[in-house]
PDB file of C-alpha atoms in Angstrom:
ATOM      1  CA  MET A  23       0.000   0.000   0.000  1.00 92.00           C
ATOM      2  CA  ILE A  24       0.973   3.599  -0.549  1.00 95.00           C
ATOM      3  CA  ILE A  25       0.024   5.741   2.431  1.00 97.00           C
ATOM      4  CA  SER A  26       0.036   9.519   2.253  1.00 97.00           C
ATOM      5  CA  ILE A  27       0.966  11.417   5.424  1.00 98.00           C
ATOM      6  CA  THR A  28      -0.267  14.937   4.774  1.00 98.00           C
ATOM      7  CA  GLY A  29      -1.430  18.028   6.597  1.00 97.00           C
ATOM      8  CA  THR A  30      -0.915  21.712   7.043  1.00 96.00           C
ATOM      9  CA  PRO A  31       2.716  22.708   7.714  1.00 95.00           C
ATOM     10  CA  GLY A  32       3.468  22.337  11.418  1.00 96.00           C
ATOM     11  CA  THR A  33       0.971  19.585  12.225  1.00 97.00           C
ATOM     12  CA  GLY A  34       3.650  16.929  12.833  1.00 97.00           C
ATOM     13  CA  LYS A  35       4.146  15.106   9.533  1.00 97.00           C
ATOM     14  CA  THR A  36       7.946  15.057   9.692  1.00 96.00           C
ATOM     15  CA  THR A  37       8.016  13.967  13.343  1.00 97.00           C
ATOM     16  CA  ILE A  38       5.607  11.125  12.572  1.00 98.00           C
ATOM     17  CA  ALA A  39       7.649  10.162   9.492  1.00 98.00           C
ATOM     18  CA  SER A  40      10.772   9.906  11.660  1.00 98.00           C
ATOM     19  CA  ALA A  41       8.927   7.648  14.105  1.00 98.00           C
ATOM     20  CA  LEU A  42       7.753   5.459  11.217  1.00 98.00           C
ATOM     21  CA  ARG A  43      11.350   5.158   9.963  1.00 97.00           C
ATOM     22  CA  GLU A  44      12.433   4.109  13.465  1.00 97.00           C
ATOM     23  CA  LYS A  45       9.852   1.286  13.184  1.00 96.00           C
ATOM     24  CA  GLY A  46      11.564   0.165   9.967  1.00 95.00           C
ATOM     25  CA  GLU A  47       8.988   1.605   7.578  1.00 96.00           C
ATOM     26  CA  GLN A  48       9.938   2.995   4.180  1.00 95.00           C
ATOM     27  CA  VAL A  49       9.141   6.714   4.146  1.00 96.00           C
ATOM     28  CA  ILE A  50       9.720   9.016   1.200  1.00 96.00           C
ATOM     29  CA  ASP A  51      10.244  12.644   2.186  1.00 96.00           C
ATOM     30  CA  LEU A  52       8.575  14.466  -0.694  1.00 96.00           C
ATOM     31  CA  ASN A  53      10.436  17.738  -0.108  1.00 93.00           C
ATOM     32  CA  HIS A  54      13.754  15.888  -0.373  1.00 95.00           C
ATOM     33  CA  HIS A  55      12.533  13.888  -3.389  1.00 95.00           C
ATOM     34  CA  ILE A  56      11.343  17.052  -5.177  1.00 94.00           C
ATOM     35  CA  GLU A  57      14.709  18.720  -4.563  1.00 93.00           C
ATOM     36  CA  GLU A  58      16.719  15.637  -5.561  1.00 93.00           C
ATOM     37  CA  LYS A  59      14.770  15.097  -8.800  1.00 92.00           C
ATOM     38  CA  GLY A  60      14.760  18.794  -9.792  1.00 91.00           C
ATOM     39  CA  LEU A  61      10.962  19.053  -9.722  1.00 91.00           C
ATOM     40  CA  LYS A  62      10.710  22.579  -8.342  1.00 89.00           C
ATOM     41  CA  GLU A  63       9.144  24.943 -10.809  1.00 87.00           C
ATOM     42  CA  ARG A  64       8.389  28.671 -10.656  1.00 88.00           C
ATOM     43  CA  PHE A  65       8.743  30.336  -7.253  1.00 84.00           C
ATOM     44  CA  ASP A  66       5.463  31.815  -6.019  1.00 81.00           C
ATOM     45  CA  LYS A  67       6.520  34.963  -4.126  1.00 81.00           C
ATOM     46  CA  LYS A  68       3.051  35.615  -2.747  1.00 74.00           C
ATOM     47  CA  ARG A  69       2.805  32.166  -1.149  1.00 71.00           C
ATOM     48  CA  ASP A  70       6.569  31.905  -0.431  1.00 70.00           C
ATOM     49  CA  THR A  71       6.861  28.460  -2.020  1.00 78.00           C
ATOM     50  CA  TYR A  72       7.801  26.682  -5.234  1.00 81.00           C
ATOM     51  CA  ASN A  73       5.194  25.244  -7.562  1.00 85.00           C
ATOM     52  CA  VAL A  74       5.432  21.511  -8.299  1.00 90.00           C
ATOM     53  CA  ASP A  75       3.791  19.638 -11.182  1.00 92.00           C
ATOM     54  CA  VAL A  76       1.954  16.797  -9.428  1.00 92.00           C
ATOM     55  CA  ASP A  77       1.892  14.621 -12.563  1.00 93.00           C
ATOM     56  CA  LYS A  78       5.682  14.848 -12.856  1.00 94.00           C
ATOM     57  CA  LEU A  79       6.020  14.114  -9.147  1.00 94.00           C
ATOM     58  CA  ASN A  80       3.780  11.032  -9.472  1.00 93.00           C
ATOM     59  CA  ALA A  81       5.808   9.793 -12.447  1.00 93.00           C
ATOM     60  CA  SER A  82       9.113  10.278 -10.613  1.00 93.00           C
ATOM     61  CA  LEU A  83       7.860   8.279  -7.614  1.00 93.00           C
ATOM     62  CA  ARG A  84       6.824   5.199  -9.607  1.00 85.00           C
ATOM     63  CA  SER A  85      10.385   3.896  -9.775  1.00 81.00           C
ATOM     64  CA  CYS A  86      10.939   4.453  -6.018  1.00 81.00           C
ATOM     65  CA  ILE A  87       7.966   2.496  -4.742  1.00 84.00           C
ATOM     66  CA  PRO A  88       8.318  -1.278  -4.317  1.00 77.00           C
ATOM     67  CA  GLU A  89       5.202  -3.341  -4.914  1.00 77.00           C
ATOM     68  CA  GLU A  90       5.659  -5.715  -1.991  1.00 77.00           C
ATOM     69  CA  ASN A  91       5.867  -3.335   1.000  1.00 84.00           C
ATOM     70  CA  ASN A  92       3.969  -0.415   2.434  1.00 91.00           C
ATOM     71  CA  VAL A  93       5.436   2.958   1.550  1.00 96.00           C
ATOM     72  CA  PHE A  94       4.646   6.212   3.303  1.00 97.00           C
ATOM     73  CA  LEU A  95       4.763   9.474   1.368  1.00 97.00           C
ATOM     74  CA  GLU A  96       5.374  12.383   3.737  1.00 97.00           C
ATOM     75  CA  GLY A  97       4.621  15.918   2.670  1.00 95.00           C
ATOM     76  CA  HIS A  98       1.849  18.441   2.325  1.00 88.00           C
ATOM     77  CA  LEU A  99       1.447  17.572  -1.377  1.00 93.00           C
ATOM     78  CA  SER A 100       1.138  13.819  -0.815  1.00 96.00           C
ATOM     79  CA  HIS A 101      -2.674  13.844  -0.815  1.00 96.00           C
ATOM     80  CA  PHE A 102      -2.577  14.883  -4.487  1.00 96.00           C
ATOM     81  CA  LEU A 103      -0.598  11.758  -5.433  1.00 95.00           C
ATOM     82  CA  ASP A 104      -1.570   8.220  -6.382  1.00 94.00           C
ATOM     83  CA  CYS A 105      -2.030   6.414  -3.064  1.00 95.00           C
ATOM     84  CA  ASP A 106      -4.277   3.930  -1.284  1.00 95.00           C
ATOM     85  CA  ILE A 107      -4.717   5.692   2.051  1.00 96.00           C
ATOM     86  CA  ILE A 108      -4.475   9.358   2.996  1.00 98.00           C
ATOM     87  CA  VAL A 109      -3.837  10.246   6.630  1.00 98.00           C
ATOM     88  CA  VAL A 110      -4.470  13.946   7.267  1.00 98.00           C
ATOM     89  CA  ILE A 111      -2.515  15.048  10.326  1.00 98.00           C
ATOM     90  CA  ARG A 112      -4.428  17.754  12.218  1.00 98.00           C
ATOM     91  CA  CYS A 113      -3.447  20.210  14.945  1.00 98.00           C
ATOM     92  CA  ASN A 114      -5.460  22.713  16.954  1.00 97.00           C
ATOM     93  CA  PRO A 115      -5.066  26.056  15.128  1.00 97.00           C
ATOM     94  CA  SER A 116      -3.948  27.913  18.284  1.00 96.00           C
ATOM     95  CA  VAL A 117      -1.205  25.347  18.901  1.00 97.00           C
ATOM     96  CA  LEU A 118      -0.300  25.379  15.202  1.00 97.00           C
ATOM     97  CA  TYR A 119       0.077  29.163  15.373  1.00 97.00           C
ATOM     98  CA  GLU A 120       2.673  28.807  18.139  1.00 97.00           C
ATOM     99  CA  ARG A 121       4.548  26.058  16.271  1.00 97.00           C
ATOM    100  CA  LEU A 122       4.793  28.129  13.087  1.00 97.00           C
ATOM    101  CA  LYS A 123       5.788  31.232  15.034  1.00 97.00           C
ATOM    102  CA  LYS A 124       8.706  29.252  16.554  1.00 97.00           C
ATOM    103  CA  ARG A 125       9.750  28.343  13.002  1.00 96.00           C
ATOM    104  CA  ASN A 126       9.949  32.058  12.206  1.00 95.00           C
ATOM    105  CA  TYR A 127       7.308  31.889   9.487  1.00 93.00           C
ATOM    106  CA  ALA A 128       6.233  35.294   8.203  1.00 91.00           C
ATOM    107  CA  PRO A 129       3.025  36.533   9.872  1.00 93.00           C
ATOM    108  CA  GLN A 130       0.997  36.248   6.635  1.00 91.00           C
ATOM    109  CA  LYS A 131       2.258  32.692   6.059  1.00 91.00           C
ATOM    110  CA  ILE A 132       1.323  31.754   9.634  1.00 95.00           C
ATOM    111  CA  LEU A 133      -2.174  33.168   9.196  1.00 94.00           C
ATOM    112  CA  GLU A 134      -2.640  31.420   5.828  1.00 92.00           C
ATOM    113  CA  ASN A 135      -1.675  28.039   7.323  1.00 94.00           C
ATOM    114  CA  VAL A 136      -3.684  28.459  10.524  1.00 96.00           C
ATOM    115  CA  GLN A 137      -6.756  29.454   8.510  1.00 95.00           C
ATOM    116  CA  ALA A 138      -6.241  26.463   6.204  1.00 94.00           C
ATOM    117  CA  GLU A 139      -6.175  24.184   9.250  1.00 96.00           C
ATOM    118  CA  ALA A 140      -9.276  25.785  10.801  1.00 95.00           C
ATOM    119  CA  LEU A 141     -11.162  25.431   7.502  1.00 93.00           C
ATOM    120  CA  ASP A 142     -10.152  21.778   6.829  1.00 95.00           C
ATOM    121  CA  VAL A 143      -8.483  22.702   3.514  1.00 96.00           C
ATOM    122  CA  ILE A 144      -6.170  19.660   3.323  1.00 97.00           C
ATOM    123  CA  LEU A 145      -9.000  17.327   4.363  1.00 97.00           C
ATOM    124  CA  CYS A 146     -11.280  18.754   1.660  1.00 96.00           C
ATOM    125  CA  GLU A 147      -8.544  18.453  -0.969  1.00 97.00           C
ATOM    126  CA  SER A 148      -7.895  14.868   0.142  1.00 97.00           C
ATOM    127  CA  ALA A 149     -11.560  13.977  -0.363  1.00 95.00           C
ATOM    128  CA  GLU A 150     -11.068  14.610  -4.094  1.00 95.00           C
ATOM    129  CA  ASN A 151      -8.567  11.721  -4.297  1.00 95.00           C
ATOM    130  CA  ASN A 152      -9.916   8.174  -4.821  1.00 93.00           C
ATOM    131  CA  ALA A 153      -8.001   6.925  -1.767  1.00 96.00           C
ATOM    132  CA  HIS A 154      -9.436   6.096   1.655  1.00 96.00           C
ATOM    133  CA  VAL A 155      -9.176   9.295   3.713  1.00 97.00           C
ATOM    134  CA  PHE A 156      -8.666   9.444   7.469  1.00 97.00           C
ATOM    135  CA  GLU A 157      -7.774  12.239   9.863  1.00 97.00           C
ATOM    136  CA  MET A 158      -6.188  12.336  13.287  1.00 97.00           C
ATOM    137  CA  ASP A 159      -5.733  15.022  15.906  1.00 97.00           C
ATOM    138  CA  ASN A 160      -2.005  15.206  16.572  1.00 97.00           C
ATOM    139  CA  THR A 161      -2.156  18.260  18.848  1.00 97.00           C
ATOM    140  CA  SER A 162      -0.920  16.470  21.956  1.00 96.00           C
ATOM    141  CA  CYS A 163       0.164  13.034  20.717  1.00 96.00           C
ATOM    142  CA  THR A 164       3.595  11.549  21.144  1.00 97.00           C
ATOM    143  CA  PRO A 165       5.149  10.293  17.905  1.00 97.00           C
ATOM    144  CA  GLU A 166       4.604   6.724  19.123  1.00 97.00           C
ATOM    145  CA  GLN A 167       0.893   7.382  19.736  1.00 98.00           C
ATOM    146  CA  ALA A 168       0.569   8.903  16.264  1.00 98.00           C
ATOM    147  CA  VAL A 169       2.230   5.879  14.642  1.00 98.00           C
ATOM    148  CA  SER A 170      -0.069   3.565  16.600  1.00 97.00           C
ATOM    149  CA  MET A 171      -3.107   5.445  15.272  1.00 97.00           C
ATOM    150  CA  ILE A 172      -1.807   5.182  11.713  1.00 97.00           C
ATOM    151  CA  TYR A 173      -1.319   1.442  12.144  1.00 97.00           C
ATOM    152  CA  ASP A 174      -4.935   1.260  13.409  1.00 96.00           C
ATOM    153  CA  MET A 175      -6.077   2.911  10.166  1.00 96.00           C
ATOM    154  CA  ILE A 176      -4.049   0.522   8.008  1.00 94.00           C
ATOM    155  CA  ARG A 177      -5.527  -2.476   9.885  1.00 93.00           C
ATOM    156  CA  GLY A 178      -9.016  -1.189   9.130  1.00 91.00           C
ATOM    157  CA  GLU A 179      -9.907   0.260  12.537  1.00 90.00           C
ATOM    158  CA  LYS A 180     -11.226   3.402  10.931  1.00 85.00           C
ATOM    159  CA  GLU A 181     -14.343   4.644  12.734  1.00 91.00           C
ATOM    160  CA  ARG A 182     -12.375   6.959  15.080  1.00 93.00           C
ATOM    161  CA  TYR A 183     -10.498   8.475  12.171  1.00 97.00           C
ATOM    162  CA  LEU A 184     -13.169   9.123   9.548  1.00 96.00           C
ATOM    163  CA  PRO A 185     -13.337  12.603   7.992  1.00 95.00           C
ATOM    164  CA  GLY A 186     -15.206  14.887  10.346  1.00 93.00           C
ATOM    165  CA  SER A 187     -13.765  13.315  13.490  1.00 95.00           C
ATOM    166  CA  VAL A 188     -11.611  16.413  14.061  1.00 96.00           C
ATOM    167  CA  ASN A 189     -13.562  19.642  14.414  1.00 92.00           C
ATOM    168  CA  TRP A 190     -12.010  23.085  14.707  1.00 91.00           C
ATOM    169  CA  SER A 191     -15.257  24.997  14.073  1.00 86.00           C
ATOM    170  CA  GLU A 192     -14.946  26.863  17.383  1.00 86.00           C
ATOM    171  CA  GLU A 193     -11.525  28.075  16.261  1.00 85.00           C
ATOM    172  CA  MET A 194     -12.768  29.491  12.955  1.00 79.00           C
ATOM    173  CA  ILE A 195     -14.130  32.687  14.514  1.00 83.00           C
ATOM    174  CA  LYS A 196     -10.723  33.399  16.009  1.00 86.00           C
ATOM    175  CA  TRP A 197      -8.749  32.862  12.791  1.00 82.00           C
ATOM    176  CA  CYS A 198     -11.035  33.471   9.809  1.00 72.00           C
TER     177      CYS A 198
END
């Protein structure tokens, strides 16, 4: 299976990916892969990021993914890729704000990401993929707890993690 680990920047994707690697799982860091394969396109000054052609990214990953094992794709673009399961990592917008502030994100970039989290943007985008979509609140989880929840999803224990199980509607007034 190909499992996407996605979410708004700052929700814990990279930390969870590291914990998965420690368990012996194959994890592809999409940011590293994009850099290594020269897939960055035009720089978007307004959004402070590079554009990436998702079709080219999908094509470049085909040779990296073995058929016999699970592979995790970690990155905030992974929900746009060909995969079997999408795990949207969520974080309370107020906590996310503090995490991004510590990373020295520009104020506008912080607000854009916090609003995206409050409005379920990544979850909504993920719903457009044909994969099974799950979400998990990673606000106060340890990496080991997060990995355990992901393993639950892979085993089919999905009720707790169905879209809509994380709700930041009370936060929307504060951020939107």
